[in-house]
PDB file of C-alpha atoms in Angstrom:
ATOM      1  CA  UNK A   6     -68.308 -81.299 -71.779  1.00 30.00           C
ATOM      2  CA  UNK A   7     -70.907 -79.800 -69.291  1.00 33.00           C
ATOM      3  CA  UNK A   8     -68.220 -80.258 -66.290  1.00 34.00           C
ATOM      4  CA  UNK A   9     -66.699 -77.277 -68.020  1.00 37.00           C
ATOM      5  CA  UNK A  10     -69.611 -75.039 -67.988  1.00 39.00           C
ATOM      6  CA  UNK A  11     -68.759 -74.798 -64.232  1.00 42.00           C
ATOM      7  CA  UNK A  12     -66.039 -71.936 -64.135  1.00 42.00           C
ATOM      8  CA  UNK A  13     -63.387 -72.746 -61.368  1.00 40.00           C
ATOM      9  CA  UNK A  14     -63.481 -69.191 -59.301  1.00 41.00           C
ATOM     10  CA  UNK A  15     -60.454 -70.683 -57.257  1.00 40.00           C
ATOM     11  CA  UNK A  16     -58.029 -70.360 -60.732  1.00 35.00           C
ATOM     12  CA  UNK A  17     -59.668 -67.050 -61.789  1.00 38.00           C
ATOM     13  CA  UNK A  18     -58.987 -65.201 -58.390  1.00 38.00           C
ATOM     14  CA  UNK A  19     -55.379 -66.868 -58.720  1.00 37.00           C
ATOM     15  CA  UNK A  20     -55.242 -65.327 -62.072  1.00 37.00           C
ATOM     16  CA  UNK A  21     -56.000 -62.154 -60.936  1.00 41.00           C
ATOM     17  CA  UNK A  22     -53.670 -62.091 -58.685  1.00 41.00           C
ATOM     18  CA  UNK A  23     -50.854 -63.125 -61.507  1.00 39.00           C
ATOM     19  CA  UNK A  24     -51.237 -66.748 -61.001  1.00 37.00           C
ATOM     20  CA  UNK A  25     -52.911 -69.644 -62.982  1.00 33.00           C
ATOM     21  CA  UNK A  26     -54.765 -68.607 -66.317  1.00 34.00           C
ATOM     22  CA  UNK A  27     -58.078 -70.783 -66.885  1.00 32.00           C
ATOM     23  CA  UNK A  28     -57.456 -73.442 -69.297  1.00 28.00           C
ATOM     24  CA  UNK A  29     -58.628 -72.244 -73.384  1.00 31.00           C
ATOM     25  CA  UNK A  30     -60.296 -75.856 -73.782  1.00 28.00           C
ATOM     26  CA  UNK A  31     -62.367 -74.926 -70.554  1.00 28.00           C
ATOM     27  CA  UNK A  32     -63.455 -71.249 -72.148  1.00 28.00           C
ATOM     28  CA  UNK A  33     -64.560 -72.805 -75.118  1.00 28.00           C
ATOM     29  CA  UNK A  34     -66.336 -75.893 -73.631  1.00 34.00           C
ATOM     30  CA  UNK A  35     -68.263 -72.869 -71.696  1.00 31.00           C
ATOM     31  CA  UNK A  36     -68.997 -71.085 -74.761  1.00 33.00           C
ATOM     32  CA  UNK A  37     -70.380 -73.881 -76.447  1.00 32.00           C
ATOM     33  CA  UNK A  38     -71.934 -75.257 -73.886  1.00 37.00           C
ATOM     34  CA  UNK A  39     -73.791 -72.580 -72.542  1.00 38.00           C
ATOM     35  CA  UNK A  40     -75.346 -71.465 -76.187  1.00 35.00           C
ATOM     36  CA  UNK A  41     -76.399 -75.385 -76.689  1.00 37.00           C
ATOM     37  CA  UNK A  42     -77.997 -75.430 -73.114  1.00 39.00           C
ATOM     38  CA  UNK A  43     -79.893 -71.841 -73.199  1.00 37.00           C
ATOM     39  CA  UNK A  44     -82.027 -72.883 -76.287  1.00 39.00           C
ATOM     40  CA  UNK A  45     -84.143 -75.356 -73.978  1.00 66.00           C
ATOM     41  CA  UNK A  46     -85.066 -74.284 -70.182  1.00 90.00           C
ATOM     42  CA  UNK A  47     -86.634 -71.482 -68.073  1.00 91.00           C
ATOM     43  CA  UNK A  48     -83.675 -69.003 -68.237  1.00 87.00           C
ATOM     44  CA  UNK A  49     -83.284 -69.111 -71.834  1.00 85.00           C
ATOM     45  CA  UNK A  50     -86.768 -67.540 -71.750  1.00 87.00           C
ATOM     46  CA  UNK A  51     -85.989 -65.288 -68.522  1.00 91.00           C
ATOM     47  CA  UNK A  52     -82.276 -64.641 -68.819  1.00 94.00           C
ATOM     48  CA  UNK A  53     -82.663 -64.717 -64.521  1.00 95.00           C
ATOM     49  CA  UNK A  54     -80.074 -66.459 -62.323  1.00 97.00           C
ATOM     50  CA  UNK A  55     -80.324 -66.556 -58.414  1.00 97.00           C
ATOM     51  CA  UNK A  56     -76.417 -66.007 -56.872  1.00 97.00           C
ATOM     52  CA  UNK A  57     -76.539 -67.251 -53.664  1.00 96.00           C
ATOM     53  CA  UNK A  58     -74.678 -65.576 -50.606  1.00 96.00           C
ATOM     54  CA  UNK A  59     -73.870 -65.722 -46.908  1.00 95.00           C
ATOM     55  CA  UNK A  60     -76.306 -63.644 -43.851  1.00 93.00           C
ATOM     56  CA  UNK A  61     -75.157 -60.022 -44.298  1.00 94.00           C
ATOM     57  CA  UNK A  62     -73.943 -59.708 -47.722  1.00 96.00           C
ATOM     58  CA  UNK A  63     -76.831 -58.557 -49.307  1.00 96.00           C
ATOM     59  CA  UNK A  64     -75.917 -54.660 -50.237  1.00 97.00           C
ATOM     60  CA  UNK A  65     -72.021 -55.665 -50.883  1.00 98.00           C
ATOM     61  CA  UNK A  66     -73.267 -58.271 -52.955  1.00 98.00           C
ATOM     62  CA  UNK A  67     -75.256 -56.078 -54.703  1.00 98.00           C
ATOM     63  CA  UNK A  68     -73.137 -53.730 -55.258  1.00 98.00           C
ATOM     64  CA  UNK A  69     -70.685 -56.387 -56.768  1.00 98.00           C
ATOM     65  CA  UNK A  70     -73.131 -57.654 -58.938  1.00 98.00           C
ATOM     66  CA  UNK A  71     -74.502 -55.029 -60.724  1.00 98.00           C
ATOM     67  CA  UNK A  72     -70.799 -54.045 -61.398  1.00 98.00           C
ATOM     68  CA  UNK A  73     -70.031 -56.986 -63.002  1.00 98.00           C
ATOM     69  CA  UNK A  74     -73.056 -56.038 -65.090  1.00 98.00           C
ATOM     70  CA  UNK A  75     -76.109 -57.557 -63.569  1.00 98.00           C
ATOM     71  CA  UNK A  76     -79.500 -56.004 -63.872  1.00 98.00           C
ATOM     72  CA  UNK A  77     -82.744 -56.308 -62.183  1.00 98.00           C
ATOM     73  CA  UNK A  78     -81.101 -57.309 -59.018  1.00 98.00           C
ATOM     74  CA  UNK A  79     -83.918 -58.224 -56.255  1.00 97.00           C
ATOM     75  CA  UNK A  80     -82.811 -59.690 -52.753  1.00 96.00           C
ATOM     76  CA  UNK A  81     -84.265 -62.335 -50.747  1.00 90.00           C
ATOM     77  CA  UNK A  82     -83.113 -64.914 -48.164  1.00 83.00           C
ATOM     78  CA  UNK A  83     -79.625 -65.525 -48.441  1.00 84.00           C
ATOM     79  CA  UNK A  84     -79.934 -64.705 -52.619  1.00 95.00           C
ATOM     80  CA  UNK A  85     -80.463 -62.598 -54.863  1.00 97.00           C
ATOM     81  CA  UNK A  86     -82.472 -62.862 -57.795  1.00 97.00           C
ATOM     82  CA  UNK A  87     -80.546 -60.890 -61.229  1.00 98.00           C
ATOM     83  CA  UNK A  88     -80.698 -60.660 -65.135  1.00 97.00           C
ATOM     84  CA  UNK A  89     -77.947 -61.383 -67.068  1.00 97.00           C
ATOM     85  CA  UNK A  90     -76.750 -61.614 -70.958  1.00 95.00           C
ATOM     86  CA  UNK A  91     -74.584 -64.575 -71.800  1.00 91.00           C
ATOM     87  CA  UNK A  92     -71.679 -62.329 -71.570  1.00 96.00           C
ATOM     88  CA  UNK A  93     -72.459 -61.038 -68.257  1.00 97.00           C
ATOM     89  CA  UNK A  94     -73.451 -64.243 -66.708  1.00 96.00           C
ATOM     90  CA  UNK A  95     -69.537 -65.796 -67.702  1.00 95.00           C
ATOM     91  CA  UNK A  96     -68.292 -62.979 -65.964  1.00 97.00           C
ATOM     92  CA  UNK A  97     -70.074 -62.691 -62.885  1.00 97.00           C
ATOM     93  CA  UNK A  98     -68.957 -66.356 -62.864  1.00 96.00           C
ATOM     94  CA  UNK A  99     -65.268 -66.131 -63.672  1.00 95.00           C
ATOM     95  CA  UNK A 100     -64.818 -62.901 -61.262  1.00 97.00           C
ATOM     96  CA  UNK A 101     -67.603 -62.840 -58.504  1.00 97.00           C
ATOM     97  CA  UNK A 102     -65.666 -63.105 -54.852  1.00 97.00           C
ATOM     98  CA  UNK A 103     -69.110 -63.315 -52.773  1.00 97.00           C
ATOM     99  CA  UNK A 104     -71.693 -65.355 -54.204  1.00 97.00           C
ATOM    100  CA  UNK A 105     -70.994 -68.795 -53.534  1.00 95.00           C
ATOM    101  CA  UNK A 106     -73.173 -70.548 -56.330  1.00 94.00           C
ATOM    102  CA  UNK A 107     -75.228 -69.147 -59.155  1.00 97.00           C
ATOM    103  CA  UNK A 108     -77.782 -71.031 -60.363  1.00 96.00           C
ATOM    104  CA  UNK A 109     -79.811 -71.355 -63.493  1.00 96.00           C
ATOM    105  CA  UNK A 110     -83.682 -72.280 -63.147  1.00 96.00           C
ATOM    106  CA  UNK A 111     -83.906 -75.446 -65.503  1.00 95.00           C
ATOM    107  CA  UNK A 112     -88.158 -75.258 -64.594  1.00 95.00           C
ATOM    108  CA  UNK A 113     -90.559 -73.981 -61.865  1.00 95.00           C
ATOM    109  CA  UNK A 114     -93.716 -75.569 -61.461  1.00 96.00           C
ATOM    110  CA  UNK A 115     -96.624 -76.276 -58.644  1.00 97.00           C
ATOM    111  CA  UNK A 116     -95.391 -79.402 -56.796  1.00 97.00           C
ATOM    112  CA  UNK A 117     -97.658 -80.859 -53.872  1.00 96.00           C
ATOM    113  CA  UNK A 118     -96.844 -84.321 -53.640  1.00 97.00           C
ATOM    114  CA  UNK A 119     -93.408 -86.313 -54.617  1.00 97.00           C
ATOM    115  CA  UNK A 120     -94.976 -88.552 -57.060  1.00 97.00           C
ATOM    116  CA  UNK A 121     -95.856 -85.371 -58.570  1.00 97.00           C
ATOM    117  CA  UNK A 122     -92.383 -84.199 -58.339  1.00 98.00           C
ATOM    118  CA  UNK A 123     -91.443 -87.789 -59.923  1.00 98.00           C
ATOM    119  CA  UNK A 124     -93.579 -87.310 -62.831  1.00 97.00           C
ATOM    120  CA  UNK A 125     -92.921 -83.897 -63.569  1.00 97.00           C
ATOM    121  CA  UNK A 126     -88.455 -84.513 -63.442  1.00 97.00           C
ATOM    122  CA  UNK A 127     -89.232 -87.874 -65.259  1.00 96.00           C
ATOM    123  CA  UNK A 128     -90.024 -85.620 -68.743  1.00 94.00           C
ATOM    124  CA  UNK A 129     -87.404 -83.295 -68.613  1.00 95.00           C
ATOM    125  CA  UNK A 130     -85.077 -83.531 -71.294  1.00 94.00           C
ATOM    126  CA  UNK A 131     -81.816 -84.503 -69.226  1.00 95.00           C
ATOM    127  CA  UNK A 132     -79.899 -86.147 -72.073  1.00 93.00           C
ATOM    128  CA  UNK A 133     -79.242 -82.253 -73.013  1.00 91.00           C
ATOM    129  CA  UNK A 134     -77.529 -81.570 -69.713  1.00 93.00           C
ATOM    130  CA  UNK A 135     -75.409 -85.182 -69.183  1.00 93.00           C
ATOM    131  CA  UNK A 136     -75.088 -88.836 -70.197  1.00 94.00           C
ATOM    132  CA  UNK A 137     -75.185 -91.692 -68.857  1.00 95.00           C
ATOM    133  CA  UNK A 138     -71.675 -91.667 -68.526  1.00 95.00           C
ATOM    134  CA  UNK A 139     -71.447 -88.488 -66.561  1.00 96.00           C
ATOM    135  CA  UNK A 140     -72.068 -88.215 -62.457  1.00 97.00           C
ATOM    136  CA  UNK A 141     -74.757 -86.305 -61.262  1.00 98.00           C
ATOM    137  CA  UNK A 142     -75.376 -84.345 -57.617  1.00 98.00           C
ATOM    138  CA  UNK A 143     -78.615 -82.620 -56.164  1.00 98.00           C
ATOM    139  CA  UNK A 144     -79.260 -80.350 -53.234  1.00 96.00           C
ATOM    140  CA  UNK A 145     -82.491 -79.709 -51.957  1.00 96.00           C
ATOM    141  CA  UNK A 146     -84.315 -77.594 -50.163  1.00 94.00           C
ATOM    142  CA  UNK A 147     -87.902 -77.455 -48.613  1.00 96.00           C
ATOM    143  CA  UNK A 148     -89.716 -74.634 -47.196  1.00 94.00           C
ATOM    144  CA  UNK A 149     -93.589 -74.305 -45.806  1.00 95.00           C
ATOM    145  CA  UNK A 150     -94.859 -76.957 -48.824  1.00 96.00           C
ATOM    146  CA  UNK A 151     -96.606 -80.550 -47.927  1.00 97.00           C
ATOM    147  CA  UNK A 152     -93.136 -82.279 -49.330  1.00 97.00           C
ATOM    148  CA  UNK A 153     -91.028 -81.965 -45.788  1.00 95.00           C
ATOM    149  CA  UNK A 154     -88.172 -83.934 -46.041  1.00 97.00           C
ATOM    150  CA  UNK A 155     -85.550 -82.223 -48.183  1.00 97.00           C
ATOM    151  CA  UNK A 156     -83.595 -85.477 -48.324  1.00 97.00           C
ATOM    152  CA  UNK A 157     -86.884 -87.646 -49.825  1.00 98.00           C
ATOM    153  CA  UNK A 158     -87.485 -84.819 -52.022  1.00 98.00           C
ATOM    154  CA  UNK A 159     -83.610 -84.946 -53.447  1.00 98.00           C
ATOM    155  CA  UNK A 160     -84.042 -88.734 -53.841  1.00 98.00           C
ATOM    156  CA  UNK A 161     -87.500 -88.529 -55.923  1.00 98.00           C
ATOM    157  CA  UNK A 162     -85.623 -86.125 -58.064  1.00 98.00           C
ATOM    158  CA  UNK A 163     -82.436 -88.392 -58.559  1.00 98.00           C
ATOM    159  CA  UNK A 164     -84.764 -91.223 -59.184  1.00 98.00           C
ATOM    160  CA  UNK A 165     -86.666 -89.322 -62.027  1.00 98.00           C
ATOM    161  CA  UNK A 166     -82.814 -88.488 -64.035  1.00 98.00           C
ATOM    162  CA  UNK A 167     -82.037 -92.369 -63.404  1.00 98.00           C
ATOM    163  CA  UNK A 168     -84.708 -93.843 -64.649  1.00 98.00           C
ATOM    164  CA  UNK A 169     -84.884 -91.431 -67.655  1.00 97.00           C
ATOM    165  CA  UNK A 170     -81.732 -92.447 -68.487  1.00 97.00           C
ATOM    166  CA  UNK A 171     -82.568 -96.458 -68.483  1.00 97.00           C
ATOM    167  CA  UNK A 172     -85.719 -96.000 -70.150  1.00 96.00           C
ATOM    168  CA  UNK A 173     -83.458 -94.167 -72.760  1.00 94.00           C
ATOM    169  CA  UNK A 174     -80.538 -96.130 -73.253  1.00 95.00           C
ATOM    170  CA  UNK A 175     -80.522 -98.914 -70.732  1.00 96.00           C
ATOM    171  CA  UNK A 176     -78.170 -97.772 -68.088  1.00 96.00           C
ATOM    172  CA  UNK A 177     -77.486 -94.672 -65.722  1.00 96.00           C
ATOM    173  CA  UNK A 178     -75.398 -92.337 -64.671  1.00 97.00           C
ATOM    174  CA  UNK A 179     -73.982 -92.138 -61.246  1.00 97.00           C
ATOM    175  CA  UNK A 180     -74.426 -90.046 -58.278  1.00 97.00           C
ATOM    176  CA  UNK A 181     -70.909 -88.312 -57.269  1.00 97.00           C
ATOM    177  CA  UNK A 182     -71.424 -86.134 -54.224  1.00 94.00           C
ATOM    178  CA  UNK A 183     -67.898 -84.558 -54.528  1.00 94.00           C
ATOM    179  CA  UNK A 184     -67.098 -83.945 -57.863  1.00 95.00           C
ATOM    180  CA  UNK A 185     -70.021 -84.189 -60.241  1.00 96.00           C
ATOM    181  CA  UNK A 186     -70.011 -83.445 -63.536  1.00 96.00           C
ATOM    182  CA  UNK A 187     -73.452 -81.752 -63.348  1.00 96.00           C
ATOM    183  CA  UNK A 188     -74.603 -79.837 -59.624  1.00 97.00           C
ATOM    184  CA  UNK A 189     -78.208 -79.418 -59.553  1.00 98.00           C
ATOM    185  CA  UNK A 190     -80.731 -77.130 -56.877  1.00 97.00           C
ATOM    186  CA  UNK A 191     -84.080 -78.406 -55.863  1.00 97.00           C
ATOM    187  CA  UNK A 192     -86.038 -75.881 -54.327  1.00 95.00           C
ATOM    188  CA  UNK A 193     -89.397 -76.146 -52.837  1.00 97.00           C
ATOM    189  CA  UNK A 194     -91.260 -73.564 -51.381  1.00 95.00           C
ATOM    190  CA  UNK A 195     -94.886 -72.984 -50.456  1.00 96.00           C
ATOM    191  CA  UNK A 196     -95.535 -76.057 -52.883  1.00 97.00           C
ATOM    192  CA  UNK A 197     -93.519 -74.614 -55.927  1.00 97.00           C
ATOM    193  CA  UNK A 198     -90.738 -76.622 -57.094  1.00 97.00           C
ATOM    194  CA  UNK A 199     -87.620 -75.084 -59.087  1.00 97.00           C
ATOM    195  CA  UNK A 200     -84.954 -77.631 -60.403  1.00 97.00           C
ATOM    196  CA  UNK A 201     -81.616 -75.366 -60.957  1.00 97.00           C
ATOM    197  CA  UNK A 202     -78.787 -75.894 -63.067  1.00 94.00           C
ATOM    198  CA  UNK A 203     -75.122 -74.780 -60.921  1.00 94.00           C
ATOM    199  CA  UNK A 204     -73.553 -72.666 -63.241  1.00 90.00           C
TER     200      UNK A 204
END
């Protein structure tokens, strides 16, 4: 089910160009999906996203954004920070040809330490996002915060959604680092931690 919120770009651009049409089943699952998961974390409250993009994009990208609907675009490093409706946010998605990965902020909060981190993943509600039948991937990211390692950081976070999961039901799911059904961002910076959602 949540594999599906992730729109394949690849078969929209084909579609635009008068090839492949995305799947019904996968615009429903999306629908669904997306209404289910924006009644319980940060950008259900917000309606923000972060789009990230390549060094020198920022003004195209922009541009491209805010035609697709966007609002309350603000850049920073290699992102940009936007507002978006449920509507908008499937389109930017299905049609976007420079943002590489939009993200939704699941929850921000003051992180110094990794047991801290640990404690803090360990009580968020991940049976709403996967099972433990599903597969599971996290990048990370560490800037200017007393967590350094980006790596250690990822693996406090992975161990918080596993052990959830066992305390819950007994077993776990699995880390896939090519095709997982749910992508997640960790992002630390100046000892705030956000834990994103991949769109």
């Amino acid at each position: 089910m949540y594999r599906d919120f992730k729109v394949d770009r690849a078969r929209v651009h084909s579609s635009q160009n008068g090839g492949i049409q995305p799947r019904q089943s996968q615009v429903s699952n999306l629908l669904v999906s997306g209404v289910f998961i924006f009644m319980m974390f940060q950008y259900n409250k917000s309606s923000q996203f972060f789009a990230q993009i390549a060094d020198g994009l920022t003004e195209i990208a922009t541009e491209e954004l805010a035609g697709l609907g966007a609002r309350d675009i603000r850049a920073v490093y290699r992102g940009l920070h936007f507002t978006a409706d449920h509507e908008t946010l499937y389109r930017i998605n299905y049609q976007t040809r420079l943002c590489s990965k939009i993200s939704a902020a699941l929850l921000t909060f003051d992180c110094h330490s990794t047991k801290y981190l640990y404690k803090t993943a360990i009580k968020i509600p991940w049976n709403e996002l996967l099972d433990q039948h599903k597969s599971f991937c996290i990048s990370s990211t560490v800037v200017n915060s007393h967590i350094n390692n980006s790596q250690y950081a990822a693996l406090c976070l992975k161990d918080a959604i596993v052990d959830y999961f066992r305390e819950q039901t007994g077993t776990r799911p699995n880390v896939d680092r090519r095709t997982p059904d749910l992508w997640l961002d960790l992002y630390i910076s100046e000892n705030q931690a956000t834990i994103s959602l991949d769109t």
